[in-house]
Short mmCIF file of C-alpha atoms and ligand atoms in Angstrom, two decimals:
data_model
loop_
_atom_site.label_atom_id
_atom_site.label_comp_id
_atom_site.label_asym_id
_atom_site.label_seq_id
_atom_site.Cartn_x
_atom_site.Cartn_y
_atom_site.Cartn_z
CA MET A 1 92.81 117.42 103.01
CA PRO A 2 93.38 121.14 104.04
CA GLU A 3 96.12 122.59 102.52
CA ASN A 4 97.11 123.47 105.77
CA GLY A 5 97.53 119.37 106.65
CA ILE A 6 96.20 120.59 109.71
CA TYR A 7 93.06 122.43 109.97
CA LEU A 8 90.30 123.16 107.07
CA THR A 9 89.89 126.90 106.06
CA LEU A 10 87.54 129.41 104.71
CA GLU A 11 90.05 128.77 101.24
CA ASP A 12 89.73 124.95 101.03
CA ILE A 13 85.75 124.99 100.96
CA ALA A 14 85.29 128.21 99.44
CA ARG A 15 87.46 125.94 96.16
CA ASN A 16 85.36 123.20 96.54
CA ALA A 17 81.49 124.45 97.64
CA CYS A 18 79.48 125.03 94.40
CA ILE A 19 78.05 128.57 94.78
CA ASP A 20 77.42 129.46 91.29
CA GLU A 21 73.37 129.47 89.68
CA ASP A 22 73.74 127.36 86.63
CA VAL A 23 71.04 125.19 87.03
CA HIS A 24 72.95 121.72 86.10
CA SER A 25 75.33 122.23 88.89
CA CYS A 26 74.71 120.99 92.47
CA PRO A 27 74.48 124.21 94.59
CA THR A 28 76.05 123.26 98.33
CA LYS A 29 73.06 123.31 100.27
CA VAL A 30 75.74 122.51 104.30
CA ILE A 31 78.48 122.76 105.02
CA THR A 32 80.08 120.26 107.74
CA LEU A 33 83.05 120.58 110.27
CA GLU A 34 84.60 119.10 112.98
CA ASN A 35 85.64 120.09 116.08
CA THR A 36 88.17 118.59 117.23
CA LEU A 37 89.74 116.43 114.70
CA ASN A 38 92.30 114.19 115.08
CA GLY A 39 93.16 116.26 118.30
CA VAL A 40 93.45 119.04 116.32
CA ILE A 41 90.99 123.20 117.02
CA MET A 42 89.72 124.50 114.23
CA PRO A 43 90.44 128.21 116.00
CA LEU A 44 87.90 130.15 116.09
CA ARG A 45 88.82 132.91 114.21
CA GLU A 46 88.74 130.22 111.09
CA MET A 47 85.15 128.88 112.05
CA LYS A 48 83.61 132.40 112.33
CA ARG A 49 84.94 133.09 108.58
CA ILE A 50 83.60 130.07 107.77
CA ALA A 51 80.15 130.76 109.58
CA ALA A 52 80.45 134.47 107.16
CA PHE A 53 80.64 132.14 103.70
CA ALA A 54 77.89 130.26 105.28
CA ARG A 55 74.76 132.83 106.05
CA GLN A 56 76.51 134.94 103.20
CA HIS A 57 75.33 132.08 100.63
CA ARG A 58 72.88 130.62 103.21
CA ILE A 59 74.46 127.66 103.20
CA ALA A 60 73.16 125.44 106.50
CA LEU A 61 76.25 124.86 108.91
CA HIS A 62 77.18 121.91 110.61
CA CYS A 63 79.86 120.81 112.73
CA ASP A 64 80.67 117.18 114.29
CA GLY A 65 81.14 118.15 117.97
CA ALA A 66 81.67 115.49 119.34
CA ARG A 67 84.92 116.08 120.29
CA LEU A 68 84.22 119.96 121.08
CA TRP A 69 85.10 120.29 124.39
CA GLU A 70 88.64 119.43 124.47
CA ALA A 71 88.80 122.40 122.30
CA SER A 72 87.28 124.50 124.71
CA ALA A 73 88.44 122.89 127.60
CA ALA A 74 91.92 123.39 125.50
CA GLY A 75 91.31 127.36 125.51
CA ALA A 76 90.63 128.50 122.20
CA GLY A 77 87.00 129.33 122.67
CA SER A 78 83.66 128.52 125.04
CA LEU A 79 81.30 126.21 123.73
CA VAL A 80 78.80 129.21 123.60
CA GLU A 81 80.95 131.00 121.04
CA PHE A 82 81.44 127.12 119.07
CA CYS A 83 78.16 126.53 119.21
CA SER A 84 76.63 130.76 118.13
CA LEU A 85 78.15 130.04 114.63
CA CYS A 86 76.20 126.65 113.50
CA ASP A 87 73.19 126.36 112.01
CA THR A 88 73.61 122.61 114.55
CA VAL A 89 76.90 121.10 116.66
CA SER A 90 76.15 117.57 117.72
CA LEU A 91 78.47 116.54 120.77
CA CYS A 92 79.66 113.16 122.53
CA PHE A 93 78.74 112.68 126.24
CA SER A 94 81.27 109.51 125.18
CA LYS A 95 84.91 109.82 124.50
CA GLY A 96 86.70 112.27 126.34
CA LEU A 97 83.72 112.69 129.00
CA GLY A 98 83.10 109.68 129.82
CA ALA A 99 79.92 108.64 129.97
CA PRO A 100 78.49 105.23 128.82
CA ILE A 101 76.49 106.30 125.76
CA GLY A 102 75.44 109.32 124.44
CA SER A 103 75.09 112.73 122.62
CA ILE A 104 73.47 115.60 122.27
CA LEU A 105 72.48 117.49 119.50
CA VAL A 106 71.89 121.94 119.48
CA GLY A 107 70.62 124.05 117.28
CA SER A 108 67.09 126.21 117.16
CA SER A 109 64.55 125.12 118.18
CA GLU A 110 63.05 125.06 115.68
CA ILE A 111 65.57 122.43 114.31
CA ILE A 112 64.77 120.34 117.22
CA ASN A 113 61.85 119.55 116.82
CA ARG A 114 61.88 119.16 113.71
CA ALA A 115 65.38 116.57 114.46
CA ARG A 116 63.08 114.87 116.58
CA TRP A 117 60.55 113.56 114.54
CA ILE A 118 62.99 112.15 112.60
CA ARG A 119 64.79 110.83 114.97
CA LYS A 120 61.44 108.79 116.07
CA SER A 121 60.43 108.15 112.34
CA ILE A 122 63.30 106.03 111.93
CA GLY A 123 62.90 104.15 115.29
CA GLY A 124 66.21 106.28 117.63
CA GLY A 125 63.47 107.56 120.47
CA LEU A 126 63.94 107.01 123.32
CA ARG A 127 60.92 106.75 126.15
CA GLN A 128 63.35 106.10 129.43
CA ALA A 129 66.33 108.33 128.36
CA GLY A 130 66.63 108.60 132.35
CA VAL A 131 69.24 105.81 131.93
CA VAL A 132 71.55 107.58 129.72
CA ALA A 133 71.08 111.78 131.23
CA ALA A 134 71.80 110.54 134.15
CA PRO A 135 76.02 109.61 133.25
CA ALA A 136 75.20 112.03 130.60
CA ARG A 137 75.06 115.13 134.13
CA VAL A 138 77.89 113.44 135.46
CA ALA A 139 80.16 114.22 132.36
CA VAL A 140 78.86 117.44 131.62
CA ASP A 141 79.25 118.74 135.30
CA GLU A 142 82.01 117.16 136.62
CA THR A 143 84.61 116.01 133.50
CA PHE A 144 83.92 119.27 131.53
CA GLY A 145 82.98 121.46 133.98
CA LYS A 146 80.04 123.34 135.53
CA GLY A 147 81.58 126.81 133.29
CA PRO A 148 81.57 127.40 129.34
CA ASN A 149 85.41 126.46 129.07
CA GLY A 150 85.82 122.90 130.56
CA GLU A 151 86.17 125.39 134.06
CA GLY A 152 86.13 123.07 138.11
CA GLY A 153 87.11 119.66 134.68
CA LEU A 154 88.88 117.71 134.18
CA LEU A 155 90.21 117.34 131.20
CA GLN A 156 92.64 120.01 130.94
CA ASP A 157 94.66 117.01 133.12
CA SER A 158 93.81 114.56 130.20
CA HIS A 159 95.55 117.27 127.46
CA ILE A 160 98.60 117.62 130.39
CA VAL A 161 99.63 113.95 129.96
CA ALA A 162 99.03 113.99 126.02
CA LYS A 163 102.30 116.22 126.04
CA MET A 164 103.83 113.86 128.68
CA ILE A 165 103.77 111.37 126.19
CA GLU A 166 104.52 113.65 123.30
CA ASP A 167 107.56 114.56 125.02
CA LEU A 168 108.77 110.44 126.51
CA TRP A 169 107.94 109.61 122.62
CA ALA A 170 110.72 112.29 121.22
CA ARG A 171 113.07 112.38 123.91
CA PHE A 172 113.26 108.57 121.59
CA GLY A 173 113.33 110.37 118.89
CA GLY A 174 109.79 109.65 118.13
CA LYS A 175 107.45 112.16 115.60
CA VAL A 176 104.09 112.82 115.20
CA LEU A 177 101.75 113.38 112.66
CA TYR A 178 99.20 115.86 113.71
CA PRO A 179 100.32 118.47 116.91
CA VAL A 180 99.46 117.94 120.09
CA GLN A 181 96.60 120.40 120.83
CA THR A 182 94.08 118.23 123.11
CA ASN A 183 93.53 114.69 124.68
CA MET A 184 95.53 112.71 121.28
CA CYS A 185 99.08 111.55 120.35
CA TRP A 186 99.67 110.14 117.43
CA LEU A 187 102.91 108.58 116.53
CA ASP A 188 104.29 108.07 113.76
CA LEU A 189 105.22 104.53 113.32
CA LYS A 190 106.29 104.38 109.92
CA ALA A 191 108.75 106.39 110.13
CA ALA A 192 109.50 104.64 113.75
CA GLY A 193 109.99 101.26 111.92
CA CYS A 194 107.40 99.68 113.86
CA SER A 195 103.92 98.21 112.57
CA THR A 196 100.79 98.53 114.63
CA ALA A 197 100.67 94.57 114.76
CA ARG A 198 104.44 94.96 116.77
CA PHE A 199 103.66 98.16 118.62
CA VAL A 200 99.81 96.41 120.22
CA GLU A 201 102.19 93.57 121.55
CA LEU A 202 104.50 95.70 122.88
CA GLY A 203 101.69 97.47 125.21
CA GLN A 204 100.32 94.03 125.60
CA ASP A 205 104.11 92.97 127.33
CA ALA A 206 104.05 96.08 129.12
CA GLY A 207 100.28 95.51 130.76
CA LEU A 208 98.58 98.16 128.38
CA LYS A 209 96.12 97.43 125.83
CA LEU A 210 97.23 99.58 122.81
CA MET A 211 95.21 99.44 119.54
CA GLY A 212 97.35 101.79 116.94
CA ASN A 213 99.82 104.96 117.10
CA ARG A 214 96.82 106.79 117.89
CA LEU A 215 97.09 107.45 122.26
CA VAL A 216 94.39 109.09 123.44
CA ALA A 217 94.75 109.78 126.97
CA HIS A 218 91.77 110.31 129.25
CA TYR A 219 91.16 111.68 132.58
CA GLN A 220 91.27 108.80 134.33
CA ILE A 221 94.57 107.89 132.15
CA ALA A 222 95.63 111.36 133.75
CA GLN A 223 94.26 109.90 137.47
CA ASN A 224 97.44 107.11 136.55
CA GLN A 225 99.59 109.14 134.94
CA ASP A 226 102.45 107.51 136.66
CA ASP A 227 101.86 104.27 136.32
CA VAL A 228 101.57 104.65 132.49
CA LEU A 229 103.66 106.49 132.27
CA GLN A 230 105.97 104.27 132.95
CA ARG A 231 105.38 101.38 131.28
CA LEU A 232 105.00 104.01 127.78
CA GLU A 233 108.32 103.86 128.90
CA GLN A 234 108.77 100.23 128.42
CA VAL A 235 107.08 100.28 125.11
CA PHE A 236 108.76 103.38 123.54
CA ARG A 237 112.21 101.91 125.09
CA ARG A 238 111.95 98.24 123.32
CA LEU A 239 110.80 99.87 119.98
CA TRP A 240 113.70 102.20 120.10
CA GLU A 241 116.25 99.63 120.78
CA GLU A 242 114.24 97.31 117.89
CA LYS A 243 114.35 100.31 115.58
CA ALA A 244 118.57 100.70 116.24
CA GLY A 245 118.69 96.38 115.55
CA GLN A 246 117.03 96.68 111.88
CA ASP A 247 119.40 100.09 111.21
CA THR A 248 122.89 98.47 112.34
CA GLU A 249 121.52 95.32 110.25
CA GLU A 250 120.77 98.16 107.59
CA ALA A 251 124.32 99.64 107.32
CA ILE A 252 125.99 95.82 107.89
CA GLU A 253 123.84 95.06 105.06
CA ASN A 254 124.25 98.28 102.58
CA SER A 255 128.46 97.70 103.50
CA LEU A 256 128.70 94.77 102.47
CA TYR A 257 126.79 95.06 99.43
CA ARG A 258 128.81 97.75 98.68
CA ASN A 259 132.48 95.63 99.17
CA GLU A 260 130.74 93.12 97.11
CA THR A 261 130.05 95.46 94.10
C1 PLP B 1 84.04 112.32 116.03
C2 PLP B 1 82.53 111.66 115.40
N1 PLP B 1 81.71 112.33 115.74
C3 PLP B 1 80.40 111.52 116.01
C4 PLP B 1 80.27 109.77 115.88
C5 PLP B 1 79.32 109.27 116.77
O1 PLP B 1 78.93 109.91 118.49
P1 PLP B 1 77.63 108.98 118.23
O2 PLP B 1 77.35 107.03 117.88
O3 PLP B 1 77.06 108.64 119.73
O4 PLP B 1 75.91 109.62 117.97
C6 PLP B 1 81.38 109.73 116.70
C7 PLP B 1 81.97 108.02 117.20
O5 PLP B 1 82.74 107.44 117.73
C8 PLP B 1 82.93 110.78 116.45
O6 PLP B 1 84.12 109.93 116.54
#
């Protein structure tokens, strides 16, 4: 866990990196970051500090940027700014971007040529790649948008919906586990006295397929936000009514117990 409880910092990494020249130790050769992680942005300034440290110690820097698009669309820095700090970055065309399949690896032509060889050697080559590339193009140009900050795209709408979900949850007294900075809202179900199984059931009753406490807003959810938010409100209302019932029962039990002693 990062010390600040939100995102990894240079201090977290430096504490765990092995950069001495002792022949008995195992020197750190690569640092791998994930941005966004749990929907939370690792700020550009922090990535710059980590990249400088990596360069200084000749450590390769990779970023799992499956959801890096979300950070850029949220205004945290352009794709170019984030990617230029790293030796390699992988980004997904699926997830919030909506393509059915596909990821891309970004790096120098030397690294990409080597990666192509490795991919082929482990059976990962795809000759008829057009069926994957076509939806990926739509995902980038239309969902993310044509600019490096997602200008003209659809992701920001999903971020607004994630915030609306947080606000709705907060109105009932709910707390979230991570700050809502992009398209994810992590409900603290435990503090709300609700099991995942019960939450899923309440979702089913309201016509929502929920999988757990991580609610991810897709751009198509943003396009149907009135309907989705109404159903979620129904789920949250029932959940908090049940919690109030549990709290009352507990209070009665406690007072009976006190009366007996
Ligand atoms: C953070 C993260 N990185 C990488 C991946 C892998 O993506 P792909 O299977 O498209 O390479 C996923 C997929 O779920 C992911 O969530």
